[in-house]
Tab-separated table of C-alpha atoms in Angstrom:
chain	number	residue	atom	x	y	z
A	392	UNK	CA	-14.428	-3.467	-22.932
A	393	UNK	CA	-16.121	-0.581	-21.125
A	394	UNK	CA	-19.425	-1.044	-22.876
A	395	UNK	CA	-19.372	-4.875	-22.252
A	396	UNK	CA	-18.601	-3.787	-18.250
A	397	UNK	CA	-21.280	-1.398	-18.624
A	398	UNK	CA	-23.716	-3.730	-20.057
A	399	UNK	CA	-22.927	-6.755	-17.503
A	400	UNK	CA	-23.380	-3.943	-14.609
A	401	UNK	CA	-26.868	-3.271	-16.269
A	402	UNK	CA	-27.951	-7.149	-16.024
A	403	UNK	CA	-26.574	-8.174	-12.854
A	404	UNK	CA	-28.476	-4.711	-11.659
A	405	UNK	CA	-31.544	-5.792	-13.516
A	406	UNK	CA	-31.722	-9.774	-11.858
A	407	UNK	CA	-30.667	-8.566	-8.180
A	408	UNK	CA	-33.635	-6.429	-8.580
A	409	UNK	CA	-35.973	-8.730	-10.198
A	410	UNK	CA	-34.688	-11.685	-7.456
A	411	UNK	CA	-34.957	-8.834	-4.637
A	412	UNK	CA	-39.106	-8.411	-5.389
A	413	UNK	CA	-39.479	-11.937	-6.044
A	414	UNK	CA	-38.066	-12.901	-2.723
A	415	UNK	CA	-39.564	-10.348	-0.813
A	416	UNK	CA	-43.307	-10.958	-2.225
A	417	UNK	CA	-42.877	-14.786	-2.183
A	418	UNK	CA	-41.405	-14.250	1.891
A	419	UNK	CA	-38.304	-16.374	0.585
A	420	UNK	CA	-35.990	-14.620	2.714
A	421	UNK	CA	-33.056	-17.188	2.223
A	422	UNK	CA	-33.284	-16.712	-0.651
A	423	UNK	CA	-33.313	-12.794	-0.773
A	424	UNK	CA	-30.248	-13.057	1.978
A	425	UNK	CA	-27.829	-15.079	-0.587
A	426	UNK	CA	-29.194	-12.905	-3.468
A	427	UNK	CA	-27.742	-9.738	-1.394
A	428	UNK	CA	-24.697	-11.259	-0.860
A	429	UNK	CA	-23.984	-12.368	-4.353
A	430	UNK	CA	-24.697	-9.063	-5.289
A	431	UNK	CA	-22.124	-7.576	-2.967
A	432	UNK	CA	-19.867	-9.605	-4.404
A	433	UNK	CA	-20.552	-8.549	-8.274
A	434	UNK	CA	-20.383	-4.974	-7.419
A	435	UNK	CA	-16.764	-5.379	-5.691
A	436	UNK	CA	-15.449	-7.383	-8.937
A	437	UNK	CA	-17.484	-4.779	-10.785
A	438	UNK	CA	-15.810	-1.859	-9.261
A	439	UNK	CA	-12.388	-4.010	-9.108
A	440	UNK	CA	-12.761	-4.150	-13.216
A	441	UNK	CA	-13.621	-0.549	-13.787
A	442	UNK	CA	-11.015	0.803	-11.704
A	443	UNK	CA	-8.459	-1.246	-13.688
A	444	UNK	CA	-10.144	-0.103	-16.621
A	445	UNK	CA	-9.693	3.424	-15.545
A	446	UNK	CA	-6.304	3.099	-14.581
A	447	UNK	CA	-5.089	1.984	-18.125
A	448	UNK	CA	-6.468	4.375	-19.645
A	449	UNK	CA	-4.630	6.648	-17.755
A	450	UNK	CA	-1.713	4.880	-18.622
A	451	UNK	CA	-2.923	4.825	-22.714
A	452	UNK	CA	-3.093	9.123	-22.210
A	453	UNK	CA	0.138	9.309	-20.795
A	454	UNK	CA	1.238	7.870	-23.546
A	455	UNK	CA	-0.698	9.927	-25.937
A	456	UNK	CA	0.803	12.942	-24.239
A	457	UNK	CA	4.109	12.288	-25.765
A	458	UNK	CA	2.471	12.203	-28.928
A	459	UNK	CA	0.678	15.813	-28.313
A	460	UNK	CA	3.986	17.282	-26.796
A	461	UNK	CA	5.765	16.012	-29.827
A	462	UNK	CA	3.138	17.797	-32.221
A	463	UNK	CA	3.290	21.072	-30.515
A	464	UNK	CA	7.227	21.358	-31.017
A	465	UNK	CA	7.529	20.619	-34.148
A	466	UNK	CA	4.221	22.907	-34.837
A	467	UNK	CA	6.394	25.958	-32.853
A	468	UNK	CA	3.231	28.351	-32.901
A	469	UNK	CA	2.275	30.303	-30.099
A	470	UNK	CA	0.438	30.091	-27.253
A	471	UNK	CA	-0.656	25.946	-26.921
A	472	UNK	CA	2.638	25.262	-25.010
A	473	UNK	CA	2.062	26.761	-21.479
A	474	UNK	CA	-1.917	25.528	-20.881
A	475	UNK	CA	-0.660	21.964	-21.758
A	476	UNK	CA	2.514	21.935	-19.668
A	477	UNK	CA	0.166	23.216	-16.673
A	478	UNK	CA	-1.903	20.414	-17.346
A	479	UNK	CA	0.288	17.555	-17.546
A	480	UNK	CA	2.149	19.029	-14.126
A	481	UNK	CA	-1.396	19.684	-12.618
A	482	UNK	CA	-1.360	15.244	-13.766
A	483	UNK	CA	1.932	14.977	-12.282
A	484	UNK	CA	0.883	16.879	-8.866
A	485	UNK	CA	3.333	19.492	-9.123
A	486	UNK	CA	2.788	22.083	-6.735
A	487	UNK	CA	2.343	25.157	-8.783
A	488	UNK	CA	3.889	26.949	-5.605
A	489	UNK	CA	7.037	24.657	-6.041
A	490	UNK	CA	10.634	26.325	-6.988
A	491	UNK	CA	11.229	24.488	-10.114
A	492	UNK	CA	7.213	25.354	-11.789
A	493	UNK	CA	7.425	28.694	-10.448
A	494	UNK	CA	10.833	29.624	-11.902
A	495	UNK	CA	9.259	28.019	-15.513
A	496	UNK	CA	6.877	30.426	-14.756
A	497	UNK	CA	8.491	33.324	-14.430
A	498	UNK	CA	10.719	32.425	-17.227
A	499	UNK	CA	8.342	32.494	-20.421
A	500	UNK	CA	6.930	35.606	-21.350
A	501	UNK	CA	4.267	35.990	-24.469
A	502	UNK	CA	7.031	36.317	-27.104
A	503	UNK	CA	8.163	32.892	-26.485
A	504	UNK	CA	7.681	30.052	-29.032
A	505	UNK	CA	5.843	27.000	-27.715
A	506	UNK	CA	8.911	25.505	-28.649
A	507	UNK	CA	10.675	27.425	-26.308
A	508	UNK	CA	8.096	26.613	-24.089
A	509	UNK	CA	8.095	23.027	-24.091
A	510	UNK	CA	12.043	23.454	-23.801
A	511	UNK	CA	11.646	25.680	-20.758
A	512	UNK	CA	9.678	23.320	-19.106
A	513	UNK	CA	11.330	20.455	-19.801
A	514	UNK	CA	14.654	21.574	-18.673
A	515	UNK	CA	13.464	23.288	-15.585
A	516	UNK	CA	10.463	21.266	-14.203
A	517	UNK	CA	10.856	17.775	-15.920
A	518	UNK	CA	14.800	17.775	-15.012
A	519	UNK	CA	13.987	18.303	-11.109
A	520	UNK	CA	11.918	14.389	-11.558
A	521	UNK	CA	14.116	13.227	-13.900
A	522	UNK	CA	16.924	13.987	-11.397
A	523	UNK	CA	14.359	11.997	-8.257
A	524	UNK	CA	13.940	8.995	-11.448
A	525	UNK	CA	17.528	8.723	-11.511
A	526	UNK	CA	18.190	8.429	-8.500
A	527	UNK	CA	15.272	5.751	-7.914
A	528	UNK	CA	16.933	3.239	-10.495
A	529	UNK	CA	20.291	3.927	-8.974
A	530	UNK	CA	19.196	2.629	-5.431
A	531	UNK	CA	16.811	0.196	-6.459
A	532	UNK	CA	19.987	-1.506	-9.180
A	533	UNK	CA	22.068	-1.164	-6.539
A	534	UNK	CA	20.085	-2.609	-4.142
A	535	UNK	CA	19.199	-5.384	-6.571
A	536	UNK	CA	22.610	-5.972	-7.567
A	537	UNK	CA	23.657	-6.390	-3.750
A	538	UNK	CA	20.890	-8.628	-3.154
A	539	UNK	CA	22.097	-10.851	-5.946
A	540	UNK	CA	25.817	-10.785	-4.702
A	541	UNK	CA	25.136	-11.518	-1.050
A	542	UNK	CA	22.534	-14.061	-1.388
A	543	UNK	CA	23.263	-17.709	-1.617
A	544	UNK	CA	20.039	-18.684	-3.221
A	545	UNK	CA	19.405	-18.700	-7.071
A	546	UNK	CA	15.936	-18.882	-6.476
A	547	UNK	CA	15.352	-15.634	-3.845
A	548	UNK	CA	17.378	-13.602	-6.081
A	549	UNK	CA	14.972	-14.202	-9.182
A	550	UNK	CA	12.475	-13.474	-6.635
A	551	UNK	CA	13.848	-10.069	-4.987
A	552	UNK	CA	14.864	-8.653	-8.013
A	553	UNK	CA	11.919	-9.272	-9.789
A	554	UNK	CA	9.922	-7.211	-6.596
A	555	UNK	CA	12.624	-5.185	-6.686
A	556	UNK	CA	11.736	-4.160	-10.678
A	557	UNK	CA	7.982	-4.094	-10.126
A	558	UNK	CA	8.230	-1.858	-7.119
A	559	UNK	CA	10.472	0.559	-9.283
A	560	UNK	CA	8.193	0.666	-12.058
A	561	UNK	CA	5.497	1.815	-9.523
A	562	UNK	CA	7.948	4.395	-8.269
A	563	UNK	CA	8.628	5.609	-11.277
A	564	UNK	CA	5.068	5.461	-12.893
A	565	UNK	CA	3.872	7.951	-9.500
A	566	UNK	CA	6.814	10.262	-9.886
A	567	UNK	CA	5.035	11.227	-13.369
A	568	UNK	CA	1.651	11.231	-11.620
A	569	UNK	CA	0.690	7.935	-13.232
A	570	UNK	CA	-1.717	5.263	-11.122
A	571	UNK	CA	-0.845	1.559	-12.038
A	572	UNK	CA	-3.308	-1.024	-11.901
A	573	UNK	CA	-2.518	-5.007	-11.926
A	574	UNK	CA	-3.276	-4.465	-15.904
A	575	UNK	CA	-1.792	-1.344	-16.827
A	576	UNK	CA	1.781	-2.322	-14.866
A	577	UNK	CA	1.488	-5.748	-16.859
A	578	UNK	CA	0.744	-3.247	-19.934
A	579	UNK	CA	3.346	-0.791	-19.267
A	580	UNK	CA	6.159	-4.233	-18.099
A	581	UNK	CA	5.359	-5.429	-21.540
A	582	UNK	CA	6.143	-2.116	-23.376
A	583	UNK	CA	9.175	-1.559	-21.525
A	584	UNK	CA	10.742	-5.063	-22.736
A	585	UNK	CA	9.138	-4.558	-26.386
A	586	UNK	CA	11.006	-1.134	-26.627
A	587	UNK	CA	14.457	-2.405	-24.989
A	588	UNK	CA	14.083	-4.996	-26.984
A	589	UNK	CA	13.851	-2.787	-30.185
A	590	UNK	CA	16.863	-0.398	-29.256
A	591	UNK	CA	19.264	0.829	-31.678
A	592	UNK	CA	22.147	-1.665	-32.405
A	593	UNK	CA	24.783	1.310	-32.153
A	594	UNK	CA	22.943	1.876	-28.314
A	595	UNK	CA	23.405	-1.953	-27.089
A	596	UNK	CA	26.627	-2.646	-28.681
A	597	UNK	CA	28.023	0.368	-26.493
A	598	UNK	CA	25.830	-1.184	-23.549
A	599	UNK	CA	27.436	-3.817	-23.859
A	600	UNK	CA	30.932	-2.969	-24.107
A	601	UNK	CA	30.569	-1.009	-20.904
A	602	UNK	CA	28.939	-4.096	-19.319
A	603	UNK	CA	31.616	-6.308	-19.844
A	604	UNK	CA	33.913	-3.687	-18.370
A	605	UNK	CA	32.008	-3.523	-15.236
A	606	UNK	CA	31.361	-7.313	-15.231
A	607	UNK	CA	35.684	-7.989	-15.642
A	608	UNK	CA	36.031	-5.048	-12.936
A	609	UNK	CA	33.897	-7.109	-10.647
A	610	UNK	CA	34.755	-10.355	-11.779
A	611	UNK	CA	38.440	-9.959	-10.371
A	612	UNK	CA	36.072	-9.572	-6.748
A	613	UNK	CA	34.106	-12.651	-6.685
A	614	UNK	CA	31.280	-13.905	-9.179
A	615	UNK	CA	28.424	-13.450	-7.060
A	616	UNK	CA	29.861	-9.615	-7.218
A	617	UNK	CA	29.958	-9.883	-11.404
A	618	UNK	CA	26.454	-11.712	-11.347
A	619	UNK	CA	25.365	-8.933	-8.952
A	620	UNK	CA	26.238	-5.570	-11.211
A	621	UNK	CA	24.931	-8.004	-14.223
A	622	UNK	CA	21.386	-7.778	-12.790
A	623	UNK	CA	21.719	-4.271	-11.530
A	624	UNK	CA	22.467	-3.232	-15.085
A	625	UNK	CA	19.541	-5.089	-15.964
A	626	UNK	CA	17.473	-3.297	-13.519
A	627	UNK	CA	19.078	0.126	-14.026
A	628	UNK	CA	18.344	-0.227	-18.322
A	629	UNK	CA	14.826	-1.275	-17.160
A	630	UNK	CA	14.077	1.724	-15.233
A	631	UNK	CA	15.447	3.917	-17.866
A	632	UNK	CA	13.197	2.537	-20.813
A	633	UNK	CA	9.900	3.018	-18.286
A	634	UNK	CA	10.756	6.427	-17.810
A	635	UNK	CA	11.086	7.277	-21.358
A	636	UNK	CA	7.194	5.323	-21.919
A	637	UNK	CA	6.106	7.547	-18.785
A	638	UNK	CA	7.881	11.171	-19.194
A	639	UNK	CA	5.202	13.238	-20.365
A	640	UNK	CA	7.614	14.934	-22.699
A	641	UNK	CA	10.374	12.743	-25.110
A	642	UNK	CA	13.907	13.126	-24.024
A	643	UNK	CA	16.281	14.838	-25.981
A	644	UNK	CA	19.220	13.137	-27.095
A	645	UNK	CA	21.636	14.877	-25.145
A	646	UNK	CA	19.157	15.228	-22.360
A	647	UNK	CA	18.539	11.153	-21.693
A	648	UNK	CA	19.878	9.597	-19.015
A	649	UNK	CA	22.739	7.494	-19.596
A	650	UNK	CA	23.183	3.757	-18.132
A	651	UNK	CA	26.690	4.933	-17.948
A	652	UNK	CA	25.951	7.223	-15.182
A	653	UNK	CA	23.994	4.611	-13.507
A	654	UNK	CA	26.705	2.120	-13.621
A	655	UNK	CA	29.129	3.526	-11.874
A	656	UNK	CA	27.324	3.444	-8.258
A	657	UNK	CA	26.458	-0.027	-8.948
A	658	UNK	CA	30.002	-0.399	-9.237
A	659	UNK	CA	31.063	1.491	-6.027
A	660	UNK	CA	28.650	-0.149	-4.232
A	661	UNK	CA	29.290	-3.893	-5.038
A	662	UNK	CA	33.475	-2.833	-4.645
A	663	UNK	CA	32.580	-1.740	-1.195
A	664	UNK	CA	30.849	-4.647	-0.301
A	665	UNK	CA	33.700	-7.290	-1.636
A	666	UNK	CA	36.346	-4.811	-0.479
């Protein structure tokens, strides 16, 4: 794709310039006025294009920095942990003056593992965003949830909530210093679904267990307040499968965030609201 940009930028380049002389030697200045302004126009979609471009790429080496985190653990040598943790929080814009990167810092010496490393820095510096990510899908489920219980129209709530998914995807996506573009959010929407789609059946038959408990808890409220933690939950599982794609390091088992823990603010929240 970026050669076939590249070589379209070469042509359209090539005729303005060609159209430019011709106009200007034949005194055709109509002609050399709309041949400016189409070309305006073809370098905005041009630079429209390659920023998109750029901007999933970004999203294809976040990606691929799971894969080279993964590789280094399991390697456990020495001394490839720390330059690539500085990089991908350097990605993330983590202040290298902030309490969480300096304490990593001052906790891994040269005898360390890169292991021990990667385990430093994940439970020090990535649990400090985690912890921000958590709380981002617990107010924007909640939020969603109470949009769905308090509005009377099927329509606006398919509408809010979907907003209300897209905008935490964003969040989420610049909390790991990651730049969405209209393709790569479409890209990374899609690979959300695909992998909650492909979760473990042990994983969605306690999902949904627990969802039936909230949904009875809420049903003996008012439907609207059941229909509202349904869609929350939604939301919630949604923001917890894009920050697995987008941490820069995979989540432990025991370290992953639970829906669980999610579920019981949406819960709170709706039994306030009906209460």
């Amino acid at each position: 794709v970026a050669g076939i940009l590249a070589g379209f930028t070469g042509l359209v380049a090539w005729q303005t310039v060609d159209t430019f002389l011709t106009a200007f030697q034949s005194g055709d200045w109509l002609a050399f006025g709309w041949s400016a302004f189409v070309a305006g126009l073809a370098s905005i979609g041009i630079g429209v294009i390659g920023k998109e471009l750029w901007k999933l790429k970004k999203l294809r080496h976040q990606f691929s920095t799971q894969d080279n985190a993964q590789a280094i653990y399991e390697a456990d040598q020495i001394g490839k942990a720390k330059p690539f943790c500085t990089s991908i929080a350097k990605q993330a814009g983590i202040d290298e003056l902030s309490p969480s990167y300096d304490r990593w810092v001052n906790a891994i010496n040269a005898n360390h593992s890169d292991q021990e490393v990667l385990q430093m820095y994940d439970s020090i510096v990535l649990k400090e965003l985690d912890k921000k990510g958590k709380d981002l899908i617990t107010r924007s489920a909640s939020e969603s949830a109470l949009l769905v219980a308090v509005s009377p129209l099927a329509t606006a709530d398919m509408l809010l909530v979907a907003w209300r998914n897209f905008k935490l995807i964003d969040d989420l996506a610049k909390l790991y210093g990651v730049e969405l573009g209209y393709w790569s959010r479409i890209k990374l929407l899609k690979l959300v679904l695909v992998n909650m789609a492909a979760a473990g059946a042990t994983e969605l038959v306690a999902d949904a267990s627990m969802d039936l408990l909230s949904m009875d808890l809420a049903g003996k409220v008012s439907t609207r307040a059941a229909q509202g933690i349904g869609v929350g939950l939604l939301t919630a599982r949604l923001g917890i499968r894009a920050m697995s794609l987008l941490r820069p390091v995979r989540w432990q088992a025991s370290d992953k965030i639970k829906l669980g823990e999610v579920r019981k603010g949406i819960v709170s929240r709706i039994s306030k609201l009906a209460s």
